[in-house]
Tab-separated table of N, CA, C and O in Angstrom:
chain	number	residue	atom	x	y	z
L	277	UNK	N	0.844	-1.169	0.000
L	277	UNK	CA	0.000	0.000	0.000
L	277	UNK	C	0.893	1.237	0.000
L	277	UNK	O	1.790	1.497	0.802
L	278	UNK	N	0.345	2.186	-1.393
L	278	UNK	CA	1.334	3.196	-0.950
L	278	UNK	C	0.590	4.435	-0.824
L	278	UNK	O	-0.082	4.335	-1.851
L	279	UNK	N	0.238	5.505	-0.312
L	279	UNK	CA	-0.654	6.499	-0.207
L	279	UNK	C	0.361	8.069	0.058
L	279	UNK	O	0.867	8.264	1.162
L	280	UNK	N	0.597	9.366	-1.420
L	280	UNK	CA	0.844	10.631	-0.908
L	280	UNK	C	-0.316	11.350	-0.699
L	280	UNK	O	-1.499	11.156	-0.976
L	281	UNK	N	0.265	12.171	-0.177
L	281	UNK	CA	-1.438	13.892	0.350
L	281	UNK	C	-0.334	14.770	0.513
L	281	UNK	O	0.713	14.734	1.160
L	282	UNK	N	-0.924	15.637	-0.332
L	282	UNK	CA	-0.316	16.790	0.136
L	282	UNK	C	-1.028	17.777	0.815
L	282	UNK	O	-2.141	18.089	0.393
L	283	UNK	N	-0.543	18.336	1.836
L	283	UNK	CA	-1.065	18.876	2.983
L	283	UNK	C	-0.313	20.182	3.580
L	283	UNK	O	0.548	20.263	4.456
L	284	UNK	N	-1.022	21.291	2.696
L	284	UNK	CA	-0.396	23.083	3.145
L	284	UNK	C	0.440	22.936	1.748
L	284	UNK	O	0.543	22.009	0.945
L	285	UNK	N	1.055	24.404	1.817
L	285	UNK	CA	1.268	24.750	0.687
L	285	UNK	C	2.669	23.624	0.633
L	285	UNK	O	2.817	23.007	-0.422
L	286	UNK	N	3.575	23.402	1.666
L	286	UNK	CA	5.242	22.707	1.341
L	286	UNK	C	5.078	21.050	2.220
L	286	UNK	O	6.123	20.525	2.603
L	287	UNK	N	3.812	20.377	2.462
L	287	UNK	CA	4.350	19.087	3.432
L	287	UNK	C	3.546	18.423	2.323
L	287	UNK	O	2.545	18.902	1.791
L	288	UNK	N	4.311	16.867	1.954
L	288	UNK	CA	3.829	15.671	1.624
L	288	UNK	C	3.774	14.696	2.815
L	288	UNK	O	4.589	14.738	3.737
L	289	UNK	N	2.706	13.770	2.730
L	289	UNK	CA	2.795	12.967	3.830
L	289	UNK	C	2.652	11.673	3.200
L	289	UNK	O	1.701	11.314	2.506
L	290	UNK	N	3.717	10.983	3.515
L	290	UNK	CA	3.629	9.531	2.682
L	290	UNK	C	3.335	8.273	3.548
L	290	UNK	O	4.161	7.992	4.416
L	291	UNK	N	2.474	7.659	3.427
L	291	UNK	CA	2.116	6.083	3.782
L	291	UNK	C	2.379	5.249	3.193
L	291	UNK	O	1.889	5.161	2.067
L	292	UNK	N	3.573	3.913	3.833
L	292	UNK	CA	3.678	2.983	2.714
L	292	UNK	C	3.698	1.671	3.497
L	292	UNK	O	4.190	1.756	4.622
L	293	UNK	N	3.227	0.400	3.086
L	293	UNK	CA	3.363	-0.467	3.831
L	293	UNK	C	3.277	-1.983	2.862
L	293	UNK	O	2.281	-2.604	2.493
L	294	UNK	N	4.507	-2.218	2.674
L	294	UNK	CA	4.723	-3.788	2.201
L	294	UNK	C	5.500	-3.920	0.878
L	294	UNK	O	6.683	-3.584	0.928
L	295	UNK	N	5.162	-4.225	0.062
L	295	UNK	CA	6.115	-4.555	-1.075
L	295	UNK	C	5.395	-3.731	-2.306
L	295	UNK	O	4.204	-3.509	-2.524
L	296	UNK	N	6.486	-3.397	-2.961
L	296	UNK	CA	5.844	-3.031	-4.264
L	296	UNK	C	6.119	-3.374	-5.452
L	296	UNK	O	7.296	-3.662	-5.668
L	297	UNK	N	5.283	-3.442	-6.417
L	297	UNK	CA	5.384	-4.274	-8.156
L	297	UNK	C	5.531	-3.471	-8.778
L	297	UNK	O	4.706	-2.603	-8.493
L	298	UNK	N	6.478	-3.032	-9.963
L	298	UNK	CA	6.195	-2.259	-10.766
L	298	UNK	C	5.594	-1.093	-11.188
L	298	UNK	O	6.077	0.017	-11.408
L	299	UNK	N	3.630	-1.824	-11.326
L	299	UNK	CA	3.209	-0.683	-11.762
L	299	UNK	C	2.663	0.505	-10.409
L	299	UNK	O	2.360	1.698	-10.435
L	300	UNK	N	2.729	-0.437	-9.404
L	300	UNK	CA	2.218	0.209	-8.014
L	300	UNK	C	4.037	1.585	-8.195
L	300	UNK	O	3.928	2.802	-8.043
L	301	UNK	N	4.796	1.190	-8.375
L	301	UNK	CA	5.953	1.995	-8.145
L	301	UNK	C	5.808	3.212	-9.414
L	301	UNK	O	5.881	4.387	-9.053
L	302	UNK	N	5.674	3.009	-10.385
L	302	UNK	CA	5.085	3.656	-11.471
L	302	UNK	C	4.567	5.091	-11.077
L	302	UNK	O	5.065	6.197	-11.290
L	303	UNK	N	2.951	4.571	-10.179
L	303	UNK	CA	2.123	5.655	-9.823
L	303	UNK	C	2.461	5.820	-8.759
L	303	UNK	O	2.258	7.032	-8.695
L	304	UNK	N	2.922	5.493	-7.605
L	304	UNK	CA	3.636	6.182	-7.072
L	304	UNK	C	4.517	7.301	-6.923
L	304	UNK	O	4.458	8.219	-6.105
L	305	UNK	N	5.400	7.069	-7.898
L	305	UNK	CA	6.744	8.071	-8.276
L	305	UNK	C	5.721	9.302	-8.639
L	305	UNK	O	5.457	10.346	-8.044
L	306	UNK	N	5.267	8.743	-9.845
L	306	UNK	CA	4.508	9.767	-10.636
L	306	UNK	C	3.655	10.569	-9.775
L	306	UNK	O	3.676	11.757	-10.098
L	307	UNK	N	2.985	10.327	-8.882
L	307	UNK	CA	2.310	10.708	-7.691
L	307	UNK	C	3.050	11.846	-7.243
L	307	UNK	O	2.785	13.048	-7.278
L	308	UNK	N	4.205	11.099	-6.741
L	308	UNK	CA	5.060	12.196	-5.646
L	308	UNK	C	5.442	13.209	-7.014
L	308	UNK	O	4.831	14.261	-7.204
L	309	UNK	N	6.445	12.766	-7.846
L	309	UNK	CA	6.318	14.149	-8.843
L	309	UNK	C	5.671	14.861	-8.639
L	309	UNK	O	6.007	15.836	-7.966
L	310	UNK	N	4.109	14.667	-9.257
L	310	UNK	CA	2.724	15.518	-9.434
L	310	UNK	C	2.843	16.561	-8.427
L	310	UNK	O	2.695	17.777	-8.553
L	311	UNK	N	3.279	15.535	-6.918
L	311	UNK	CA	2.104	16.499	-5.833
L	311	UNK	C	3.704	17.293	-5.568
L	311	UNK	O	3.501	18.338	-4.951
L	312	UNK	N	4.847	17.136	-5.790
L	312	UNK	CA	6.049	17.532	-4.960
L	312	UNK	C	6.682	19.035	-6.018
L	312	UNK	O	7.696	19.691	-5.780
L	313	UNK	N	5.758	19.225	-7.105
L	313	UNK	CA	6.124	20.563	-7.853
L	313	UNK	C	5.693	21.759	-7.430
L	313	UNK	O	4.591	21.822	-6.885
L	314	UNK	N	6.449	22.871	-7.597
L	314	UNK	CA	6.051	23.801	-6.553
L	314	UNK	C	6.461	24.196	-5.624
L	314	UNK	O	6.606	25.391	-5.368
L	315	UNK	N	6.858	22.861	-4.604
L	315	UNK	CA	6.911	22.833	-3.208
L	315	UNK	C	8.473	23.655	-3.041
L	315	UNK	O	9.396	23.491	-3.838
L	316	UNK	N	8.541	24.715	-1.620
L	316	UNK	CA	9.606	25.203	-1.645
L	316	UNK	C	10.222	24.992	0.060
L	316	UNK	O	9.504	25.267	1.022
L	317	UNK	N	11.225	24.621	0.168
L	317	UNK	CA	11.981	24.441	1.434
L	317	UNK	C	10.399	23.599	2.232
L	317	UNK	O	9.662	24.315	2.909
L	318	UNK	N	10.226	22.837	2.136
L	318	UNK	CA	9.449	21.734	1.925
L	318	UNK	C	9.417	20.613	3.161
L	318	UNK	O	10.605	20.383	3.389
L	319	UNK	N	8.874	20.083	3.757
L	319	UNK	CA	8.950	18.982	4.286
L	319	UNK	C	7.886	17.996	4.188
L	319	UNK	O	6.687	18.251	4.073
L	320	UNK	N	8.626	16.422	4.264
L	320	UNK	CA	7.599	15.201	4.419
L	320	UNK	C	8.001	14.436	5.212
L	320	UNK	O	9.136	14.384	5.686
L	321	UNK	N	7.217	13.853	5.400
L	321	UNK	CA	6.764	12.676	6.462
L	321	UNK	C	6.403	11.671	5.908
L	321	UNK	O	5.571	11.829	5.016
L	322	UNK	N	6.872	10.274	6.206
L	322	UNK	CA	7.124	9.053	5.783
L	322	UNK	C	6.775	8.060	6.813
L	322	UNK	O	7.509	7.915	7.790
L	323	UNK	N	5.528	7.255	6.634
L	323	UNK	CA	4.824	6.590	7.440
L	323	UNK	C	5.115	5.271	7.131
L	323	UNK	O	4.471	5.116	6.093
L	324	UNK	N	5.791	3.996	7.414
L	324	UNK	CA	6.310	2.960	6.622
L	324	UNK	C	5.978	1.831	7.916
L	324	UNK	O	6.730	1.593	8.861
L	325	UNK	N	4.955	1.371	7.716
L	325	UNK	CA	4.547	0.223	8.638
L	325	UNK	C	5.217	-0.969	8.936
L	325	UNK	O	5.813	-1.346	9.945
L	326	UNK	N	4.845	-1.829	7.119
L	326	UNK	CA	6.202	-2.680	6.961
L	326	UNK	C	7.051	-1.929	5.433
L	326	UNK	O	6.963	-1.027	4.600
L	327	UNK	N	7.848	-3.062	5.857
L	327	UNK	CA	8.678	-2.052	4.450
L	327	UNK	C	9.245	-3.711	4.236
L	327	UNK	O	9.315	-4.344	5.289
L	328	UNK	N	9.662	-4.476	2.929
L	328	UNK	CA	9.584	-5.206	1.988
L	328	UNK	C	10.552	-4.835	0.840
L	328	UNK	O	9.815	-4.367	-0.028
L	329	UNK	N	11.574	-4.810	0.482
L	329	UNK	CA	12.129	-4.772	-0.934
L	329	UNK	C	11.334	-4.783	-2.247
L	329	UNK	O	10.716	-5.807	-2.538
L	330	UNK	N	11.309	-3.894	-2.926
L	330	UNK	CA	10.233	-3.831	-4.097
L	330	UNK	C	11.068	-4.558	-4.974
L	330	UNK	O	12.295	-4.601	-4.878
L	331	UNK	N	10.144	-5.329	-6.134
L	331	UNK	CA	10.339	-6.374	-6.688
L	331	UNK	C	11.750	-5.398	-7.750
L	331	UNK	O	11.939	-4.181	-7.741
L	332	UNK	N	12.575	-6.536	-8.609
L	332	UNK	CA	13.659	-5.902	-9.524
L	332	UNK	C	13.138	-5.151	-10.624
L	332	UNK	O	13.869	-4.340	-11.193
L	333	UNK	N	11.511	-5.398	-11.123
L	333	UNK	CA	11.171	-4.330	-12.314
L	333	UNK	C	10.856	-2.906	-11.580
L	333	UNK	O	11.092	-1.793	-12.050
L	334	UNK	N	10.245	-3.217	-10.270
L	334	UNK	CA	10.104	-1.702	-9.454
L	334	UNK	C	10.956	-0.619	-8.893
L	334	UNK	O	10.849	0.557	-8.543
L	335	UNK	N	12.244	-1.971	-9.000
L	335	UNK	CA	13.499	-0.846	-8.867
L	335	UNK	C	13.803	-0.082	-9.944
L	335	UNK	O	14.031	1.127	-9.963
L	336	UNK	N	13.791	-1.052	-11.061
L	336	UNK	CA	14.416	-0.243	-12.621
L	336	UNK	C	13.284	1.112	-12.781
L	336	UNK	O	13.669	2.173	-13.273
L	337	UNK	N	12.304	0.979	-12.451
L	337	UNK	CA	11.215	2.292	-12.718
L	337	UNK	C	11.541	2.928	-11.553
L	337	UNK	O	10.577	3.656	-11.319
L	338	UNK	N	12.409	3.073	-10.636
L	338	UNK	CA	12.942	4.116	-9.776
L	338	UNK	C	14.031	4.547	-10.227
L	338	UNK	O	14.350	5.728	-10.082
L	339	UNK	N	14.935	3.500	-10.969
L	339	UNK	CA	16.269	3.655	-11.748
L	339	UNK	C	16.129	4.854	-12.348
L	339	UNK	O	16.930	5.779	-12.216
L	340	UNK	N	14.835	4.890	-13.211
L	340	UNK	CA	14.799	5.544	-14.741
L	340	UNK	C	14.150	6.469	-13.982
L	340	UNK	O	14.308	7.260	-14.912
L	341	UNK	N	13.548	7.142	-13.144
L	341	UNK	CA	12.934	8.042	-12.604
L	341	UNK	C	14.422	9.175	-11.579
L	341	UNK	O	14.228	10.387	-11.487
L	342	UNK	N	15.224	8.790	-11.192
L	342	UNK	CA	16.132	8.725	-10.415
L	342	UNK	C	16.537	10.691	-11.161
L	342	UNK	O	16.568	11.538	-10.269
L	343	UNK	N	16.701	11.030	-12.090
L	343	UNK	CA	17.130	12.409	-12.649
L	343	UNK	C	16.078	13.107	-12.254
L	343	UNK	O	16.403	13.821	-11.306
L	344	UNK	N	14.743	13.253	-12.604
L	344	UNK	CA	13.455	14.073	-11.889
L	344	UNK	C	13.313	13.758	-10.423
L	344	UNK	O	12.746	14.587	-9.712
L	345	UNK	N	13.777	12.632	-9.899
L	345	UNK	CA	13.796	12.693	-8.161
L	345	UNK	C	14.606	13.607	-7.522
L	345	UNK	O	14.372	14.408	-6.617
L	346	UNK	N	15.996	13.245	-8.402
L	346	UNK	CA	16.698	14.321	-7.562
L	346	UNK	C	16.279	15.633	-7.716
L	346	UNK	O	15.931	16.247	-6.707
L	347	UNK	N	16.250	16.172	-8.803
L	347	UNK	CA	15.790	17.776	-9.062
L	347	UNK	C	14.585	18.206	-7.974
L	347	UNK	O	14.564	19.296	-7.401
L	348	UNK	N	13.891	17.470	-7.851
L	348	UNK	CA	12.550	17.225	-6.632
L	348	UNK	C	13.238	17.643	-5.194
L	348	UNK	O	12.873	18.567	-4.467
L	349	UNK	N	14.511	16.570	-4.929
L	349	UNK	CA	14.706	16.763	-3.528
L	349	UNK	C	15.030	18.120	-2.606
L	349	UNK	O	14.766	18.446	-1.449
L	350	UNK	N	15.856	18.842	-3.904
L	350	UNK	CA	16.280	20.079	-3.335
L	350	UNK	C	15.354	21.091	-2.796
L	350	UNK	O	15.647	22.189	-2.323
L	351	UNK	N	14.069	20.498	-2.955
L	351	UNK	CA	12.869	21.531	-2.937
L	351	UNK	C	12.420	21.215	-1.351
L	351	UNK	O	11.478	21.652	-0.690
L	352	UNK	N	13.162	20.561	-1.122
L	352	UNK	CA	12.585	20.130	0.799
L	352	UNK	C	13.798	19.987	1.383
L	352	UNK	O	14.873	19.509	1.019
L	353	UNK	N	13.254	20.684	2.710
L	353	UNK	CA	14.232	21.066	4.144
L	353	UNK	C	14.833	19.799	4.773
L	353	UNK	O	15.989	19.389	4.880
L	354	UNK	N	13.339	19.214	5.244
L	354	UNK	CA	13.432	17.949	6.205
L	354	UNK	C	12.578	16.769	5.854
L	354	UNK	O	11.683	17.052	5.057
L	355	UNK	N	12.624	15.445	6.264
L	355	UNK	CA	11.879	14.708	6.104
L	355	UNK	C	11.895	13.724	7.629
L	355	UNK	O	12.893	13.424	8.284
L	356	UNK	N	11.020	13.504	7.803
L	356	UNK	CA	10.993	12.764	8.899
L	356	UNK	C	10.271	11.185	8.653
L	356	UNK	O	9.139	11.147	8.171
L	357	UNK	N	11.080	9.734	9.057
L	357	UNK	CA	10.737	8.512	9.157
L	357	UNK	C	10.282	8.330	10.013
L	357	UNK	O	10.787	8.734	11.061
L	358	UNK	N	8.785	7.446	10.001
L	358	UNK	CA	8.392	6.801	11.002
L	358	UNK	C	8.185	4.879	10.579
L	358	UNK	O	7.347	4.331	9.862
L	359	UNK	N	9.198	4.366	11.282
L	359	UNK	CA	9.178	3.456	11.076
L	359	UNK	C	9.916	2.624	12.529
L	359	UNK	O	10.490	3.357	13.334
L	360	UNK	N	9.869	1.039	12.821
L	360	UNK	CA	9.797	0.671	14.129
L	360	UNK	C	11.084	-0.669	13.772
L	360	UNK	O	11.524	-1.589	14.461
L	361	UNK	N	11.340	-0.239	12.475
L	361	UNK	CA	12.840	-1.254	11.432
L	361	UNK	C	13.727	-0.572	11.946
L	361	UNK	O	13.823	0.608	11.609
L	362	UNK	N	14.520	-1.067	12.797
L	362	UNK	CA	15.765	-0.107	13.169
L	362	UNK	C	16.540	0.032	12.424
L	362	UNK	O	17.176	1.072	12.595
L	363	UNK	N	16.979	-0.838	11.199
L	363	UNK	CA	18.328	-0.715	9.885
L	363	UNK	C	17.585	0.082	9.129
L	363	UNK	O	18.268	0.864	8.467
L	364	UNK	N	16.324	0.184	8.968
L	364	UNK	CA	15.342	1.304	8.117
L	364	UNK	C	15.736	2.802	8.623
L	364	UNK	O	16.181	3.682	7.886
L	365	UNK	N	15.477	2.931	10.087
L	365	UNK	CA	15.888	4.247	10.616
L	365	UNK	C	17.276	4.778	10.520
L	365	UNK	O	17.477	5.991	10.465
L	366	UNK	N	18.407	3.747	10.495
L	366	UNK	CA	19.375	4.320	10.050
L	366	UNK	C	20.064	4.472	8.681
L	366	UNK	O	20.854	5.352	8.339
L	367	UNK	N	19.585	3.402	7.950
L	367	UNK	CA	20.020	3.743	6.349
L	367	UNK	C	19.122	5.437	6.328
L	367	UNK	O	19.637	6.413	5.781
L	368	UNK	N	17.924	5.487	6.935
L	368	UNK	CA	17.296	6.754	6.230
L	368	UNK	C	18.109	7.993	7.157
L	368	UNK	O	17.957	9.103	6.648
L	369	UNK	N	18.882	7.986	8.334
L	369	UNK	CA	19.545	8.960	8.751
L	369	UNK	C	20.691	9.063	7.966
L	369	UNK	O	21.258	10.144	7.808
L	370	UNK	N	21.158	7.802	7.354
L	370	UNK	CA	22.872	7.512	6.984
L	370	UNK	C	22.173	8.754	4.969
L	370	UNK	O	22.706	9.674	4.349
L	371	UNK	N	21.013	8.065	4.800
L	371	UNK	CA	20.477	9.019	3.094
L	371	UNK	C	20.663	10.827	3.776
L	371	UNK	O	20.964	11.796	3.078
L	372	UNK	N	20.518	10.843	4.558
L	372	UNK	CA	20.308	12.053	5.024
L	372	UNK	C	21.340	13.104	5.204
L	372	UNK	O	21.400	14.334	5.219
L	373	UNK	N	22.323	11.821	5.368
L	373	UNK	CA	24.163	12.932	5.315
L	373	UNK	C	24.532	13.008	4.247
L	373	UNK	O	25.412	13.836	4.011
L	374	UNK	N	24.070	12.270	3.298
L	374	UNK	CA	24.130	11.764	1.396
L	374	UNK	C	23.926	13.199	1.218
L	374	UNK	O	24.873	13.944	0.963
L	375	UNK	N	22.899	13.555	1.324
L	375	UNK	CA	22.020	14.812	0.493
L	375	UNK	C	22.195	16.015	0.981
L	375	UNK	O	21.771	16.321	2.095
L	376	UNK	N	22.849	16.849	0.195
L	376	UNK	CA	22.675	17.986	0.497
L	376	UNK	C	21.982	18.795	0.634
L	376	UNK	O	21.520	19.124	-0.459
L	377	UNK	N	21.307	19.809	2.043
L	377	UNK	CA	20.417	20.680	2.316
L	377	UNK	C	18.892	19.938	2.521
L	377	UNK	O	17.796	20.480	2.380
L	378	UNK	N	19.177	18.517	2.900
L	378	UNK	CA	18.020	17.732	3.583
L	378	UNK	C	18.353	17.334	4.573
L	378	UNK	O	19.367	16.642	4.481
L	379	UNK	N	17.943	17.448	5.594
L	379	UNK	CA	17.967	16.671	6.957
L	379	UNK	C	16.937	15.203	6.638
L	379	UNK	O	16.161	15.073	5.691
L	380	UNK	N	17.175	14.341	7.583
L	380	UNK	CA	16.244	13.298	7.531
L	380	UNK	C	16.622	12.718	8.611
L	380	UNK	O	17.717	12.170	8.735
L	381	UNK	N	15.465	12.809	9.777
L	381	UNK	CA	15.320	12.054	10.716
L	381	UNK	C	14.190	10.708	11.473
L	381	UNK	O	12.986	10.917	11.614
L	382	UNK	N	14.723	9.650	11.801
L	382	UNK	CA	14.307	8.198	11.874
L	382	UNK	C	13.585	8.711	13.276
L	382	UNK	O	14.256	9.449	13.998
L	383	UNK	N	12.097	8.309	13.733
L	383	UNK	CA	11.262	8.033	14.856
L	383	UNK	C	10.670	6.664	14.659
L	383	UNK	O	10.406	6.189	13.554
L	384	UNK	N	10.469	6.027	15.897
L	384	UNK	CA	9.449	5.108	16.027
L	384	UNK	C	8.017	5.523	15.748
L	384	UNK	O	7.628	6.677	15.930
L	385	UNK	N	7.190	4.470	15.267
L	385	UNK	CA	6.233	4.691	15.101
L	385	UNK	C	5.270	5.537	15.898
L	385	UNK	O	4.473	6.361	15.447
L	386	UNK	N	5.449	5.241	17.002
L	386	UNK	CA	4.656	5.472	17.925
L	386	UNK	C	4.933	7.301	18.505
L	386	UNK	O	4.410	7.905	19.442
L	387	UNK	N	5.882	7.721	17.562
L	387	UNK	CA	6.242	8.886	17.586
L	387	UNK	C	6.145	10.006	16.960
L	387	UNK	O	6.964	10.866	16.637
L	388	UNK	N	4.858	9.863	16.811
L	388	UNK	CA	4.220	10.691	15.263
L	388	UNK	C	4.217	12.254	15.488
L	388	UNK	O	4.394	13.107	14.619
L	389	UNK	N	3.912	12.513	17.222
L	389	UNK	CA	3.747	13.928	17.188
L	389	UNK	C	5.350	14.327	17.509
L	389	UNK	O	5.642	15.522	17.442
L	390	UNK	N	6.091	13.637	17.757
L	390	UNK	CA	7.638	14.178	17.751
L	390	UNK	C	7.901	14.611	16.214
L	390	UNK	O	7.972	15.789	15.864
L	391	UNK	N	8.017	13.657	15.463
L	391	UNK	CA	8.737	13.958	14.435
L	391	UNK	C	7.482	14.957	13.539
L	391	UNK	O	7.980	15.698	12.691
L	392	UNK	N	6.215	15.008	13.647
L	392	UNK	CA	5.619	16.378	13.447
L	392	UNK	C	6.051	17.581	13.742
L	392	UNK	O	5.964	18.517	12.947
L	393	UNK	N	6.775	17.719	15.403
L	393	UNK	CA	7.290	19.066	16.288
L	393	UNK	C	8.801	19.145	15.370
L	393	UNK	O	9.190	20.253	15.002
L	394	UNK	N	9.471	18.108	15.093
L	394	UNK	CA	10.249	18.160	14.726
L	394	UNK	C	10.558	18.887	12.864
L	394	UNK	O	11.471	19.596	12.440
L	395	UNK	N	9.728	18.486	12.392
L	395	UNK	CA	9.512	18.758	10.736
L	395	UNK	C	9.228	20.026	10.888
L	395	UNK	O	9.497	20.772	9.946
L	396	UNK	N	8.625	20.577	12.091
L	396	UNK	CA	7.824	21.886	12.269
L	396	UNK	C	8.812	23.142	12.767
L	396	UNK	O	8.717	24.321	12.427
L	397	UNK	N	9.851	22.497	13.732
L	397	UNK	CA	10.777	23.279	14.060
L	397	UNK	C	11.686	24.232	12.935
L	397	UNK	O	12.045	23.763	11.855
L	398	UNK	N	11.945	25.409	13.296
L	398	UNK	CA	12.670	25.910	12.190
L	398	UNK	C	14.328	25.673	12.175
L	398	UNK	O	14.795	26.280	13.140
L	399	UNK	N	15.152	25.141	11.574
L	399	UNK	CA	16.122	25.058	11.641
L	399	UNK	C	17.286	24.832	10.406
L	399	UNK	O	18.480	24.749	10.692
């Protein structure tokens, strides 16, 4: 299951939970594109229940998407993980020193209004 919303003029809020095929990755991407133009010093939130390796054709359609993602990223501050995968929370802190002029910080699930205060903080 993968679900964006965009919510105020700069936050995406993403829900994802389990594996993904292809064409589910497809509209997805295309999704976040759509809703992520525009957006300026930006933040999202990443809701990931389970998380699953997406199948090898769903990677190649992230492959080929990979030049319009990046141009996308620069458009957001922070992003905040909520997820309860501890190697999840840190590959997504370890993406976070990757990228320049994004922060990205890992919460437990159960920590939704932290990493809200947190996305919210100015910094």
């Amino acid at each position: 299951m993968f679900r964006i919303e965009k919510q105020g003029e700069n936050h995406l809020h993403i829900e994802f939970d389990g594996q993904m095929d292809s064409g589910q990755m497809e509209v997805a991407l295309n999704e976040f594109i759509l809703l992520a133009k525009g957006i300026e010093k930006g933040t999202m939130l990443y809701e990931i229940a389970a998380f699953h390796m997406p199948s090898f054709s769903a990677i190649g359609i992230k492959l080929s998407k990979l030049p319009t993602l990046f141009g996308l990223v620069g458009q957001f501050r922070k992003a905040a993980v909520l997820t309860d995968e501890k190697w999840l929370q840190k590959v997504s802190e370890i993406e976070g020193l990757l990228i320049p002029g994004l922060d990205i910080k890992a919460f437990p699930l159960a920590d939704k209004a932290a990493a809200e205060a947190w996305l919210a903080a100015e910094s």
